[in-house]
Amino acid sequence: MRLLILAFVLAAPVFTARAELVWEKTEQSFKTVPGQVTVKTSYPFKNNGADPVTITGLKTSCGCTTATPSKLTYAPGESGTIDTVFSIGTRTGLQKKTIQVETSDHRSQELFLTVTIPELLRIEPSFVLWTAGEPATEKIVTLTVKANPPFKITGLKGVPEKIKASLEPLPDGVGYRLHLQPKDTASPTEGWLELKTDLPDDKGIRFRVYVGVNQADPTL
Amino acid sequence: MRIPFPTLSSFAGLLLLAAMVAVPNFYLQERRPQFLAPAVPQGEIAAAQARMLPQALWIDARSFADYNQGHMPGALLLNEDNWDESLPQVLQQWKPGVPVIVYCSSVSCEASHEIAKRLMAGSVKPVFVLHGGWEALQKEAP
């Protein structure tokens, strides 16, 4: 009798488990191209169970990723998708995001999205700032072309008022130094300095460095 | 040789014993003294400490939608999507020596670390990532 009870307890999960949503794939990877703004994809599934299943929760690991079900409730045998949109923004490198799907059968499924965003140009630092009264010394931004084949930085435009800027190509052919110096730090100035390149304009690729001299007493 | 099989009553007794240990432990965990709290990684700051700073510039690194639903009063939104649009305002608000606290949604969120790294590369200092993010802020809310 005891063995019977033990066998029932151990077998109970088998009797009560019903394969509900079955996923075609739970992991997807993409590599972006220059100028791309979003990565859109879908995760298809099918309700293989005997009961309807409702999607009760969808949570993404990043606000940069949205996830939307094709609808909420799926009858037995019905298929659906979770449609995701990942926003690239100013991100570069390997991006790993997860989407957690919770359903009315008290199950949870994690979906994985990996996006590789090639870095075309490394800008270090991405902004340069002087505060009012600080010595108006030169600051340098290092630019390293990472694209293959490499492109050339041909000049500067939109240099903020009262800022002296010059571009120094380095002997390695892919590096540059951007020299920046304000005329003084007595009065504020700010703006985005844009780097001109020999990349085609229709790609919509822009590289910018923020340069500023802060005012004397900013309000917090 | 017959191996003795535990009776249901002895099994229930074991469960009760486990509960007698687990429940007070859970209760104490929620109220454990600060010196017993897990260490906060370098470069991060606990929510309770961050709230006690006399001056700080709070940066919200979450999405616009999350920020709109609720954020630290006075926090500026700066994330990898709106970096170009929002950076000027953040830099204009910042004053040298005033700590910058960056948070995103939870302890597993990486966005705050990326934003902190970018700010520090541009010589904005000191910058701290809020340990536990927005979730921790809400738990510590006065």
Short mmCIF file of C-alpha atoms in Angstrom, two decimals:
data_model
loop_
_atom_site.label_atom_id
_atom_site.label_comp_id
_atom_site.label_asym_id
_atom_site.label_seq_id
_atom_site.Cartn_x
_atom_site.Cartn_y
_atom_site.Cartn_z
CA MET A 1 0.00 0.00 0.00
CA ARG A 2 2.83 2.36 0.88
CA LEU A 3 4.56 1.58 -2.38
CA LEU A 4 1.32 2.34 -4.23
CA ILE A 5 1.03 5.75 -2.55
CA LEU A 6 4.67 6.53 -3.31
CA ALA A 7 4.23 5.51 -6.92
CA PHE A 8 1.14 7.73 -7.26
CA VAL A 9 2.92 10.73 -5.72
CA LEU A 10 5.86 10.31 -8.06
CA ALA A 11 3.68 9.80 -11.12
CA ALA A 12 1.20 12.62 -10.38
CA PRO A 13 3.16 15.27 -12.33
CA VAL A 14 3.03 13.02 -15.39
CA PHE A 15 -0.74 12.61 -15.22
CA THR A 16 -1.45 16.30 -14.60
CA ALA A 17 1.11 17.73 -17.07
CA ARG A 18 -0.39 18.67 -20.40
CA ALA A 19 1.90 20.05 -23.07
CA GLU A 20 0.30 23.45 -23.68
CA LEU A 21 2.12 26.07 -25.75
CA VAL A 22 4.82 24.52 -27.89
CA TRP A 23 7.34 26.97 -29.33
CA GLU A 24 8.91 26.72 -32.79
CA LYS A 25 12.03 28.42 -31.47
CA THR A 26 12.86 30.17 -28.24
CA GLU A 27 16.17 31.74 -29.27
CA GLN A 28 16.91 34.07 -32.17
CA SER A 29 20.03 36.00 -33.18
CA PHE A 30 20.51 38.91 -35.55
CA LYS A 31 23.28 41.14 -36.79
CA THR A 32 22.34 44.67 -37.70
CA VAL A 33 23.45 46.71 -40.70
CA PRO A 34 24.51 50.37 -40.58
CA GLY A 35 21.56 52.72 -40.47
CA GLN A 36 19.18 50.09 -39.08
CA VAL A 37 16.84 51.44 -36.40
CA THR A 38 14.98 48.38 -35.08
CA VAL A 39 15.07 44.61 -35.14
CA LYS A 40 11.64 43.03 -35.51
CA THR A 41 10.94 39.33 -35.16
CA SER A 42 8.28 36.85 -34.07
CA TYR A 43 8.25 33.76 -31.87
CA PRO A 44 5.58 31.35 -33.20
CA PHE A 45 3.88 28.79 -30.98
CA LYS A 46 0.95 26.38 -30.97
CA ASN A 47 -1.42 25.28 -28.23
CA ASN A 48 -0.96 21.52 -28.20
CA GLY A 49 -2.96 21.07 -25.06
CA ALA A 50 -6.57 20.06 -24.47
CA ASP A 51 -7.58 23.38 -22.88
CA PRO A 52 -7.50 27.02 -24.02
CA VAL A 53 -4.42 28.95 -22.90
CA THR A 54 -4.36 32.67 -22.19
CA ILE A 55 -1.25 34.77 -22.08
CA THR A 56 -1.38 36.42 -18.67
CA GLY A 57 1.96 38.22 -18.63
CA LEU A 58 4.74 39.44 -20.88
CA LYS A 59 7.87 40.93 -19.40
CA THR A 60 10.97 42.03 -21.27
CA SER A 61 14.40 42.45 -19.71
CA CYS A 62 14.81 45.91 -21.27
CA GLY A 63 12.59 48.84 -22.08
CA CYS A 64 14.30 48.78 -25.47
CA THR A 65 12.38 45.60 -26.34
CA THR A 66 8.61 45.43 -26.72
CA ALA A 67 6.66 42.19 -26.95
CA THR A 68 3.06 41.84 -28.16
CA PRO A 69 1.00 38.64 -28.51
CA SER A 70 -0.97 38.13 -31.73
CA LYS A 71 -3.95 37.73 -29.36
CA LEU A 72 -4.52 36.70 -25.75
CA THR A 73 -6.34 33.35 -25.73
CA TYR A 74 -5.59 30.31 -27.89
CA ALA A 75 -7.93 27.38 -28.32
CA PRO A 76 -6.51 23.83 -28.47
CA GLY A 77 -4.69 23.44 -31.77
CA GLU A 78 -4.52 27.17 -32.39
CA SER A 79 -1.26 28.94 -33.29
CA GLY A 80 -0.02 32.39 -32.44
CA THR A 81 3.06 34.56 -32.17
CA ILE A 82 4.83 36.88 -29.77
CA ASP A 83 5.98 39.80 -31.89
CA THR A 84 9.02 41.68 -30.63
CA VAL A 85 10.63 44.97 -31.58
CA PHE A 86 14.10 45.82 -30.35
CA SER A 87 15.21 49.47 -30.63
CA ILE A 88 18.87 49.90 -31.48
CA GLY A 89 19.25 53.51 -30.33
CA THR A 90 22.89 54.30 -29.64
CA ARG A 91 23.72 50.75 -28.58
CA THR A 92 26.66 48.81 -30.00
CA GLY A 93 28.11 45.36 -29.46
CA LEU A 94 26.37 42.23 -28.25
CA GLN A 95 22.89 42.79 -26.86
CA LYS A 96 21.13 39.91 -25.08
CA LYS A 97 17.50 40.42 -24.19
CA THR A 98 14.88 38.10 -22.73
CA ILE A 99 11.12 38.01 -22.97
CA GLN A 100 9.25 36.15 -20.25
CA VAL A 101 5.84 34.77 -21.24
CA GLU A 102 3.40 33.72 -18.54
CA THR A 103 0.26 31.76 -19.29
CA SER A 104 -2.97 30.78 -17.59
CA ASP A 105 -1.76 27.22 -17.07
CA HIS A 106 0.74 28.60 -14.54
CA ARG A 107 3.67 28.08 -16.86
CA SER A 108 6.41 30.49 -17.79
CA GLN A 109 8.53 30.47 -20.94
CA GLU A 110 11.64 32.53 -21.52
CA LEU A 111 12.42 33.70 -25.05
CA PHE A 112 15.89 34.90 -25.97
CA LEU A 113 16.88 37.61 -28.43
CA THR A 114 20.53 38.28 -29.27
CA VAL A 115 21.42 41.24 -31.45
CA THR A 116 24.94 42.06 -32.58
CA ILE A 117 25.34 45.72 -33.44
CA PRO A 118 28.66 46.34 -35.18
CA GLU A 119 30.48 49.36 -33.83
CA LEU A 120 31.51 51.52 -36.77
CA LEU A 121 33.37 54.22 -34.89
CA ARG A 122 34.54 54.32 -31.31
CA ILE A 123 34.35 57.80 -29.82
CA GLU A 124 36.06 58.19 -26.46
CA PRO A 125 34.72 60.10 -24.65
CA SER A 126 31.39 60.77 -26.37
CA PHE A 127 31.18 64.25 -24.87
CA VAL A 128 33.55 66.90 -23.56
CA LEU A 129 32.61 69.37 -20.90
CA TRP A 130 34.22 72.33 -19.18
CA THR A 131 32.61 73.98 -16.20
CA ALA A 132 32.53 77.73 -15.75
CA GLY A 133 35.81 79.00 -14.37
CA GLU A 134 37.70 75.79 -15.14
CA PRO A 135 40.98 76.38 -17.01
CA ALA A 136 40.29 76.44 -20.74
CA THR A 137 42.74 73.65 -21.43
CA GLU A 138 42.63 71.44 -24.49
CA LYS A 139 40.76 68.14 -24.26
CA ILE A 140 41.12 65.29 -26.71
CA VAL A 141 38.58 62.84 -28.06
CA THR A 142 40.01 59.64 -29.52
CA LEU A 143 38.28 58.35 -32.63
CA THR A 144 38.89 54.81 -33.85
CA VAL A 145 37.27 53.52 -37.02
CA LYS A 146 36.07 49.95 -36.37
CA ALA A 147 34.21 49.38 -39.62
CA ASN A 148 35.62 46.90 -42.10
CA PRO A 149 36.45 48.14 -44.66
CA PRO A 150 37.35 51.30 -42.74
CA PHE A 151 35.96 54.65 -43.77
CA LYS A 152 37.70 58.01 -43.56
CA ILE A 153 36.80 60.94 -41.33
CA THR A 154 37.19 63.87 -43.69
CA GLY A 155 36.34 66.88 -41.56
CA LEU A 156 34.17 68.57 -38.97
CA LYS A 157 30.98 70.56 -39.10
CA GLY A 158 28.70 72.30 -36.63
CA VAL A 159 31.56 73.25 -34.30
CA PRO A 160 29.96 75.18 -31.40
CA GLU A 161 30.67 78.84 -31.06
CA LYS A 162 33.80 79.74 -29.08
CA ILE A 163 35.24 76.23 -29.44
CA LYS A 164 38.42 75.60 -31.40
CA ALA A 165 38.42 72.15 -33.00
CA SER A 166 40.93 70.32 -35.16
CA LEU A 167 41.24 66.80 -36.47
CA GLU A 168 44.55 64.90 -36.37
CA PRO A 169 44.74 61.63 -38.33
CA LEU A 170 46.97 58.99 -36.73
CA PRO A 171 49.57 56.94 -38.61
CA ASP A 172 47.62 53.66 -38.21
CA GLY A 173 45.07 54.84 -40.77
CA VAL A 174 42.04 54.17 -38.56
CA GLY A 175 42.66 56.44 -35.59
CA TYR A 176 42.15 60.17 -35.17
CA ARG A 177 42.49 62.68 -32.38
CA LEU A 178 39.93 65.42 -32.13
CA HIS A 179 41.47 68.39 -30.35
CA LEU A 180 39.00 70.66 -28.59
CA GLN A 181 39.58 73.84 -26.66
CA PRO A 182 37.25 76.66 -25.61
CA LYS A 183 38.39 80.26 -26.06
CA ASP A 184 37.46 80.74 -22.41
CA THR A 185 35.14 79.21 -19.81
CA ALA A 186 33.66 82.50 -18.66
CA SER A 187 30.49 82.11 -20.68
CA PRO A 188 28.49 79.02 -21.59
CA THR A 189 28.42 77.44 -25.01
CA GLU A 190 27.32 74.04 -26.19
CA GLY A 191 26.41 71.98 -29.21
CA TRP A 192 26.92 68.84 -31.23
CA LEU A 193 30.01 68.70 -33.40
CA GLU A 194 29.52 66.40 -36.35
CA LEU A 195 32.22 64.30 -38.01
CA LYS A 196 32.20 64.29 -41.80
CA THR A 197 33.07 60.95 -43.40
CA ASP A 198 33.37 59.41 -46.85
CA LEU A 199 30.42 57.10 -46.13
CA PRO A 200 27.45 57.44 -48.52
CA ASP A 201 24.89 59.96 -47.25
CA ASP A 202 21.96 57.65 -47.96
CA LYS A 203 22.99 55.33 -45.14
CA GLY A 204 21.78 57.93 -42.64
CA ILE A 205 24.80 57.35 -40.41
CA ARG A 206 25.93 60.25 -38.24
CA PHE A 207 28.75 60.57 -35.77
CA ARG A 208 28.66 63.37 -33.25
CA VAL A 209 30.50 64.60 -30.20
CA TYR A 210 28.82 66.85 -27.65
CA VAL A 211 30.93 69.81 -26.59
CA GLY A 212 29.98 72.28 -23.90
CA VAL A 213 31.02 74.90 -21.40
CA ASN A 214 28.54 74.85 -18.53
CA GLN A 215 27.07 77.95 -17.03
CA ALA A 216 28.34 79.12 -13.65
CA ASP A 217 25.40 78.10 -11.46
CA PRO A 218 23.26 75.37 -12.93
CA THR A 219 20.01 74.66 -11.11
CA LEU A 220 19.64 71.16 -9.81
CA MET B 1 16.07 -6.80 4.68
CA ARG B 2 13.05 -4.59 4.85
CA ILE B 3 13.78 -0.86 4.55
CA PRO B 4 11.46 1.09 6.83
CA PHE B 5 9.17 3.48 4.92
CA PRO B 6 8.34 6.77 6.70
CA THR B 7 4.72 7.07 7.74
CA LEU B 8 2.60 9.98 6.64
CA SER B 9 2.51 11.32 10.18
CA SER B 10 6.29 11.34 10.49
CA PHE B 11 6.50 13.03 7.09
CA ALA B 12 4.06 15.70 8.27
CA GLY B 13 6.16 16.11 11.38
CA LEU B 14 9.25 16.74 9.28
CA LEU B 15 7.40 19.37 7.23
CA LEU B 16 6.25 21.11 10.41
CA LEU B 17 9.80 21.14 11.75
CA ALA B 18 11.08 22.65 8.50
CA ALA B 19 8.36 25.32 8.60
CA MET B 20 9.28 26.20 12.19
CA VAL B 21 12.79 27.01 10.98
CA ALA B 22 11.93 28.54 7.60
CA VAL B 23 9.16 30.97 8.61
CA PRO B 24 11.08 32.93 11.29
CA ASN B 25 14.13 32.91 9.02
CA PHE B 26 12.09 34.49 6.24
CA TYR B 27 10.71 37.07 8.67
CA LEU B 28 14.16 37.94 9.92
CA GLN B 29 15.51 38.11 6.33
CA GLU B 30 13.03 40.89 5.56
CA ARG B 31 14.21 42.84 8.62
CA ARG B 32 17.85 41.89 8.82
CA PRO B 33 20.12 44.61 10.19
CA GLN B 34 22.08 46.60 7.60
CA PHE B 35 25.40 45.14 8.74
CA LEU B 36 24.09 41.72 7.76
CA ALA B 37 22.83 42.90 4.35
CA PRO B 38 24.64 41.57 1.30
CA ALA B 39 27.50 43.85 0.23
CA VAL B 40 26.75 46.29 -2.57
CA PRO B 41 29.20 45.89 -5.48
CA GLN B 42 31.80 48.58 -6.02
CA GLY B 43 30.48 51.46 -8.06
CA GLU B 44 26.95 50.90 -6.77
CA ILE B 45 25.02 52.47 -3.95
CA ALA B 46 22.17 51.09 -1.87
CA ALA B 47 18.81 52.89 -2.11
CA ALA B 48 18.74 53.81 1.59
CA GLN B 49 22.17 55.45 1.37
CA ALA B 50 21.36 57.20 -1.90
CA ARG B 51 18.24 58.78 -0.40
CA MET B 52 20.33 60.20 2.45
CA LEU B 53 22.70 62.11 0.19
CA PRO B 54 22.22 65.88 0.73
CA GLN B 55 22.59 66.51 -3.01
CA ALA B 56 22.43 64.21 -5.99
CA LEU B 57 21.50 64.25 -9.65
CA TRP B 58 19.21 61.28 -10.33
CA ILE B 59 19.26 59.69 -13.76
CA ASP B 60 16.58 57.28 -14.90
CA ALA B 61 17.99 54.90 -17.54
CA ARG B 62 14.74 53.03 -18.19
CA SER B 63 12.42 53.43 -21.16
CA PHE B 64 10.28 56.51 -21.70
CA ALA B 65 7.16 54.44 -20.94
CA ASP B 66 8.52 53.23 -17.59
CA TYR B 67 9.73 56.72 -16.70
CA ASN B 68 6.30 58.12 -17.42
CA GLN B 69 4.62 55.60 -15.14
CA GLY B 70 6.70 56.77 -12.24
CA HIS B 71 10.21 57.90 -11.41
CA MET B 72 12.33 59.36 -8.65
CA PRO B 73 11.18 62.99 -8.21
CA GLY B 74 13.52 65.24 -10.15
CA ALA B 75 15.18 62.37 -12.03
CA LEU B 76 16.14 63.05 -15.63
CA LEU B 77 15.53 60.41 -18.28
CA LEU B 78 18.75 59.40 -20.05
CA ASN B 79 18.98 56.05 -21.83
CA GLU B 80 20.61 54.52 -24.89
CA ASP B 81 17.60 55.48 -27.02
CA ASN B 82 17.38 59.17 -26.14
CA TRP B 83 21.08 59.70 -25.35
CA ASP B 84 21.63 62.37 -28.00
CA GLU B 85 18.43 64.26 -27.16
CA SER B 86 18.77 64.20 -23.37
CA LEU B 87 22.51 64.40 -22.73
CA PRO B 88 22.73 68.21 -23.07
CA GLN B 89 20.09 68.77 -20.39
CA VAL B 90 21.78 66.32 -18.02
CA LEU B 91 25.17 67.97 -18.46
CA GLN B 92 23.67 71.41 -17.99
CA GLN B 93 22.08 70.27 -14.71
CA TRP B 94 25.18 68.59 -13.36
CA LYS B 95 27.57 70.40 -11.04
CA PRO B 96 31.12 69.11 -10.35
CA GLY B 97 31.31 67.15 -7.11
CA VAL B 98 27.59 66.43 -6.95
CA PRO B 99 27.08 62.67 -7.13
CA VAL B 100 25.10 61.25 -10.01
CA ILE B 101 22.88 58.25 -9.24
CA VAL B 102 21.80 56.17 -12.23
CA TYR B 103 19.05 53.58 -11.96
CA CYS B 104 17.14 51.25 -14.21
CA SER B 105 14.44 48.72 -13.44
CA SER B 106 16.04 46.11 -11.20
CA VAL B 107 19.25 44.42 -10.11
CA SER B 108 19.43 42.46 -13.38
CA CYS B 109 19.13 45.51 -15.63
CA GLU B 110 22.36 46.55 -17.38
CA ALA B 111 21.24 49.88 -18.83
CA SER B 112 22.23 51.87 -15.74
CA HIS B 113 25.77 50.48 -15.89
CA GLU B 114 26.12 51.48 -19.54
CA ILE B 115 24.86 55.02 -18.91
CA ALA B 116 27.13 55.36 -15.85
CA LYS B 117 30.11 54.20 -17.92
CA ARG B 118 29.40 56.76 -20.64
CA LEU B 119 29.05 59.59 -18.12
CA MET B 120 32.28 58.69 -16.32
CA ALA B 121 34.17 58.49 -19.63
CA GLY B 122 33.21 62.12 -20.14
CA SER B 123 34.65 63.04 -16.71
CA VAL B 124 31.34 63.33 -14.90
CA LYS B 125 32.18 62.16 -11.38
CA PRO B 126 31.23 60.67 -9.02
CA VAL B 127 28.67 58.38 -10.65
CA PHE B 128 26.95 55.51 -8.85
CA VAL B 129 24.61 52.84 -10.11
CA LEU B 130 21.65 52.34 -7.79
CA HIS B 131 21.80 48.77 -6.48
CA GLY B 132 18.48 47.05 -7.18
CA GLY B 133 17.21 49.88 -9.39
CA TRP B 134 13.66 51.17 -9.38
CA GLU B 135 12.44 48.07 -7.53
CA ALA B 136 14.78 48.85 -4.64
CA LEU B 137 13.71 52.51 -4.60
CA GLN B 138 10.09 51.51 -4.24
CA LYS B 139 10.87 49.10 -1.40
CA GLU B 140 12.79 51.83 0.40
CA ALA B 141 10.18 54.51 -0.29
CA PRO B 142 9.45 56.59 2.83
#
